[in-house]
Amino acid sequence: MNKSAGYESVATVFIKGRGCAVNGAGTSSVRDWVRTLSSGSTVLDIGCGTGVPISKTLIEEGMTVYGIDASPTLVNAFQKNFPSSPIACESVEDSSFFNLGFDAIVAWGLLFLLSKESQVLVIQKAATALRTGGKLLFTAPSQNAEWKDVMTGQQSLSLGTAKYKEVLATAGLSLLEEFEDEGGNHYFNTVKN
């Protein structure tokens, strides 16, 4: 079963659009966030796609980046873009997260593509993989909502701020702040207690 949330079927179109948008939505927000980390921090980008623009931004800011994506086509593009960065072609739900601890984890444009149960699982897995004081940054609408993903036509789901706060607390994460970027993407910036 393809667990790429429909992105393998639209990978070529994605690569021609967001997958090559070096200054795409989220770049400045992720750059500001990553500057709160120590230089050389180890960061996991889950649902990394081609690595452009999020992993690229992390690498430019001196981070050691690992990536996970379930789309073989997007993983291949990531490997071409960042041959020195390890990447795993697997679903985030099934991933071992390289069996490593991370200083930070980014999930840009991923969580809301997953079911409620998978979102909870991924947040729990991220919390486990983070070192104490490590940060998780993810995007999802602040309101509880369901819609069709524009790229894939698949169902998307935001649990909403109240539910995300509950899930984060249960996983041992504290919400530091919420903010929006120039493209209207809503961010949850968290830290492991």
CSV table of C-alpha atoms in Angstrom, one decimal:
chain,number,residue,atom,x,y,z
A,1,MET,CA,0.0,0.0,0.0
A,2,ASN,CA,1.3,3.5,-0.9
A,3,LYS,CA,1.6,5.5,2.3
A,4,SER,CA,2.8,8.7,0.6
A,5,ALA,CA,-0.6,10.4,1.2
A,6,GLY,CA,-1.1,10.6,-2.6
A,7,TYR,CA,2.1,12.4,-3.2
A,8,GLU,CA,3.8,9.6,-5.2
A,9,SER,CA,1.0,9.9,-7.8
A,10,VAL,CA,1.6,13.7,-8.2
A,11,ALA,CA,5.4,13.7,-7.5
A,12,THR,CA,6.4,15.0,-11.0
A,13,VAL,CA,3.9,17.9,-10.7
A,14,PHE,CA,5.1,18.6,-7.1
A,15,ILE,CA,8.7,18.7,-8.1
A,16,LYS,CA,8.1,21.2,-10.8
A,17,GLY,CA,6.2,23.5,-8.3
A,18,ARG,CA,7.0,23.5,-4.6
A,19,GLY,CA,9.7,20.9,-5.0
A,20,CYS,CA,12.0,23.5,-6.6
A,21,ALA,CA,10.7,26.7,-4.9
A,22,VAL,CA,13.9,27.6,-3.1
A,23,ASN,CA,12.3,30.6,-1.4
A,24,GLY,CA,8.8,29.0,-1.1
A,25,ALA,CA,6.3,29.5,1.6
A,26,GLY,CA,7.7,28.7,5.0
A,27,THR,CA,11.3,29.4,4.2
A,28,SER,CA,11.6,32.6,6.3
A,29,SER,CA,9.6,31.1,9.2
A,30,VAL,CA,11.7,28.0,9.3
A,31,ARG,CA,14.9,30.1,9.0
A,32,ASP,CA,13.9,32.2,12.0
A,33,TRP,CA,13.0,29.1,14.0
A,34,VAL,CA,16.2,27.2,13.1
A,35,ARG,CA,18.2,30.1,14.3
A,36,THR,CA,16.9,29.3,17.9
A,37,LEU,CA,18.9,26.0,17.7
A,38,SER,CA,22.6,25.5,18.3
A,39,SER,CA,24.7,25.4,15.2
A,40,GLY,CA,25.3,21.9,14.0
A,41,SER,CA,22.1,20.6,15.6
A,42,THR,CA,20.7,17.3,14.2
A,43,VAL,CA,17.3,17.9,12.6
A,44,LEU,CA,14.9,15.4,11.2
A,45,ASP,CA,12.6,16.6,8.4
A,46,ILE,CA,9.6,14.2,8.2
A,47,GLY,CA,7.7,14.4,5.0
A,48,CYS,CA,10.7,16.1,3.5
A,49,GLY,CA,9.8,15.7,-0.2
A,50,THR,CA,12.6,17.0,-2.4
A,51,GLY,CA,14.1,18.8,0.6
A,52,VAL,CA,13.3,22.2,-1.1
A,53,PRO,CA,12.8,24.6,0.5
A,54,ILE,CA,12.7,23.2,4.2
A,55,SER,CA,15.7,20.9,4.3
A,56,LYS,CA,17.6,23.3,2.1
A,57,THR,CA,17.0,26.1,4.6
A,58,LEU,CA,18.1,23.9,7.5
A,59,ILE,CA,21.3,22.9,5.8
A,60,GLU,CA,22.1,26.5,4.8
A,61,GLU,CA,21.8,27.4,8.5
A,62,GLY,CA,24.4,24.8,9.5
A,63,MET,CA,22.2,21.9,10.6
A,64,THR,CA,22.8,18.2,10.1
A,65,VAL,CA,19.7,17.1,8.3
A,66,TYR,CA,18.0,13.6,8.0
A,67,GLY,CA,14.9,13.2,5.9
A,68,ILE,CA,12.0,10.8,5.8
A,69,ASP,CA,9.4,10.6,2.9
A,70,ALA,CA,7.2,7.8,1.7
A,71,SER,CA,7.3,8.8,-2.0
A,72,PRO,CA,10.1,7.0,-3.9
A,73,THR,CA,10.2,9.8,-6.6
A,74,LEU,CA,10.5,12.6,-4.0
A,75,VAL,CA,13.2,10.6,-2.1
A,76,ASN,CA,15.2,10.2,-5.3
A,77,ALA,CA,14.9,14.0,-5.9
A,78,PHE,CA,16.0,14.6,-2.2
A,79,GLN,CA,19.1,12.4,-2.7
A,80,LYS,CA,20.0,14.3,-5.9
A,81,ASN,CA,19.6,17.7,-4.1
A,82,PHE,CA,21.4,16.7,-0.9
A,83,PRO,CA,23.6,13.6,-1.4
A,84,SER,CA,25.3,14.1,2.0
A,85,SER,CA,22.0,14.0,4.0
A,86,PRO,CA,20.6,10.6,4.9
A,87,ILE,CA,17.1,9.9,3.8
A,88,ALA,CA,14.7,7.0,4.3
A,89,CYS,CA,11.9,6.1,1.9
A,90,GLU,CA,9.2,5.0,4.4
A,91,SER,CA,6.0,6.3,5.9
A,92,VAL,CA,6.5,8.4,9.0
A,93,GLU,CA,4.0,6.1,10.9
A,94,ASP,CA,6.3,3.0,10.2
A,95,SER,CA,9.6,4.8,10.5
A,96,SER,CA,12.2,4.1,13.2
A,97,PHE,CA,13.4,7.7,12.8
A,98,PHE,CA,16.9,6.3,12.0
A,99,ASN,CA,17.0,4.9,15.6
A,100,LEU,CA,18.5,8.3,16.6
A,101,GLY,CA,17.9,11.1,19.0
A,102,PHE,CA,17.3,14.6,17.4
A,103,ASP,CA,17.8,18.2,18.6
A,104,ALA,CA,14.8,19.2,16.5
A,105,ILE,CA,12.1,17.7,14.2
A,106,VAL,CA,10.2,19.5,11.4
A,107,ALA,CA,6.9,18.3,9.9
A,108,TRP,CA,6.0,21.0,7.4
A,109,GLY,CA,2.8,20.3,5.5
A,110,LEU,CA,2.6,16.7,6.7
A,111,LEU,CA,0.5,16.0,9.8
A,112,PHE,CA,-2.8,17.1,8.4
A,113,LEU,CA,-2.4,14.6,5.6
A,114,LEU,CA,-2.6,11.8,8.1
A,115,SER,CA,-5.6,10.3,10.0
A,116,LYS,CA,-6.3,11.5,13.6
A,117,GLU,CA,-4.7,8.3,15.0
A,118,SER,CA,-1.6,8.6,12.8
A,119,GLN,CA,-1.2,12.3,13.8
A,120,VAL,CA,-1.2,11.3,17.5
A,121,LEU,CA,1.2,8.5,16.8
A,122,VAL,CA,3.6,10.7,14.9
A,123,ILE,CA,3.6,13.4,17.6
A,124,GLN,CA,4.3,10.7,20.2
A,125,LYS,CA,7.1,9.2,18.1
A,126,ALA,CA,8.6,12.7,17.5
A,127,ALA,CA,8.6,13.3,21.3
A,128,THR,CA,10.3,10.0,21.9
A,129,ALA,CA,13.0,10.8,19.2
A,130,LEU,CA,13.7,14.3,20.6
A,131,ARG,CA,16.4,14.9,23.1
A,132,THR,CA,15.3,16.8,26.3
A,133,GLY,CA,14.9,20.4,25.3
A,134,GLY,CA,14.5,19.4,21.6
A,135,LYS,CA,12.0,21.2,19.5
A,136,LEU,CA,9.2,20.0,17.2
A,137,LEU,CA,7.9,22.4,14.6
A,138,PHE,CA,4.8,21.4,12.6
A,139,THR,CA,2.2,23.0,10.5
A,140,ALA,CA,-1.5,22.5,10.7
A,141,PRO,CA,-4.6,24.8,10.7
A,142,SER,CA,-5.5,26.1,14.2
A,143,GLN,CA,-9.1,25.2,13.7
A,144,ASN,CA,-10.6,21.7,13.7
A,145,ALA,CA,-11.3,21.1,10.1
A,146,GLU,CA,-11.5,18.6,7.2
A,147,TRP,CA,-10.8,19.4,3.5
A,148,LYS,CA,-9.5,17.9,0.3
A,149,ASP,CA,-5.8,18.3,-0.3
A,150,VAL,CA,-5.3,20.6,-3.3
A,151,MET,CA,-2.5,18.6,-4.8
A,152,THR,CA,-3.8,15.0,-4.3
A,153,GLY,CA,-7.5,15.4,-3.7
A,154,GLN,CA,-7.1,13.2,-0.6
A,155,GLN,CA,-8.8,13.9,2.7
A,156,SER,CA,-6.9,16.2,5.1
A,157,LEU,CA,-7.7,16.8,8.8
A,158,SER,CA,-6.6,19.3,11.3
A,159,LEU,CA,-7.2,18.4,15.0
A,160,GLY,CA,-7.3,22.1,15.9
A,161,THR,CA,-5.3,23.9,18.6
A,162,ALA,CA,-7.1,22.6,21.6
A,163,LYS,CA,-6.7,18.9,20.6
A,164,TYR,CA,-3.1,19.4,19.5
A,165,LYS,CA,-2.3,21.0,22.9
A,166,GLU,CA,-3.8,17.9,24.6
A,167,VAL,CA,-1.8,15.5,22.4
A,168,LEU,CA,1.4,17.5,22.9
A,169,ALA,CA,1.0,17.5,26.7
A,170,THR,CA,0.4,13.8,26.8
A,171,ALA,CA,3.5,13.2,24.7
A,172,GLY,CA,5.7,15.4,27.1
A,173,LEU,CA,5.8,18.4,24.8
A,174,SER,CA,5.0,22.0,25.7
A,175,LEU,CA,3.7,24.5,23.2
A,176,LEU,CA,6.0,27.5,23.1
A,177,GLU,CA,4.1,29.5,20.5
A,178,GLU,CA,1.8,29.5,17.5
A,179,PHE,CA,2.4,31.7,14.5
A,180,GLU,CA,1.6,32.1,10.8
A,181,ASP,CA,3.8,32.7,7.8
A,182,GLU,CA,3.4,34.8,4.7
A,183,GLY,CA,1.5,32.1,3.0
A,184,GLY,CA,-1.0,31.7,5.9
A,185,ASN,CA,0.4,28.4,7.1
A,186,HIS,CA,-0.1,27.9,10.8
A,187,TYR,CA,2.8,26.7,13.0
A,188,PHE,CA,3.0,24.9,16.3
A,189,ASN,CA,6.5,25.4,17.9
A,190,THR,CA,7.0,23.0,20.8
A,191,VAL,CA,9.7,21.8,23.1
A,192,LYS,CA,10.3,18.5,24.9
A,193,ASN,CA,10.1,18.8,28.7
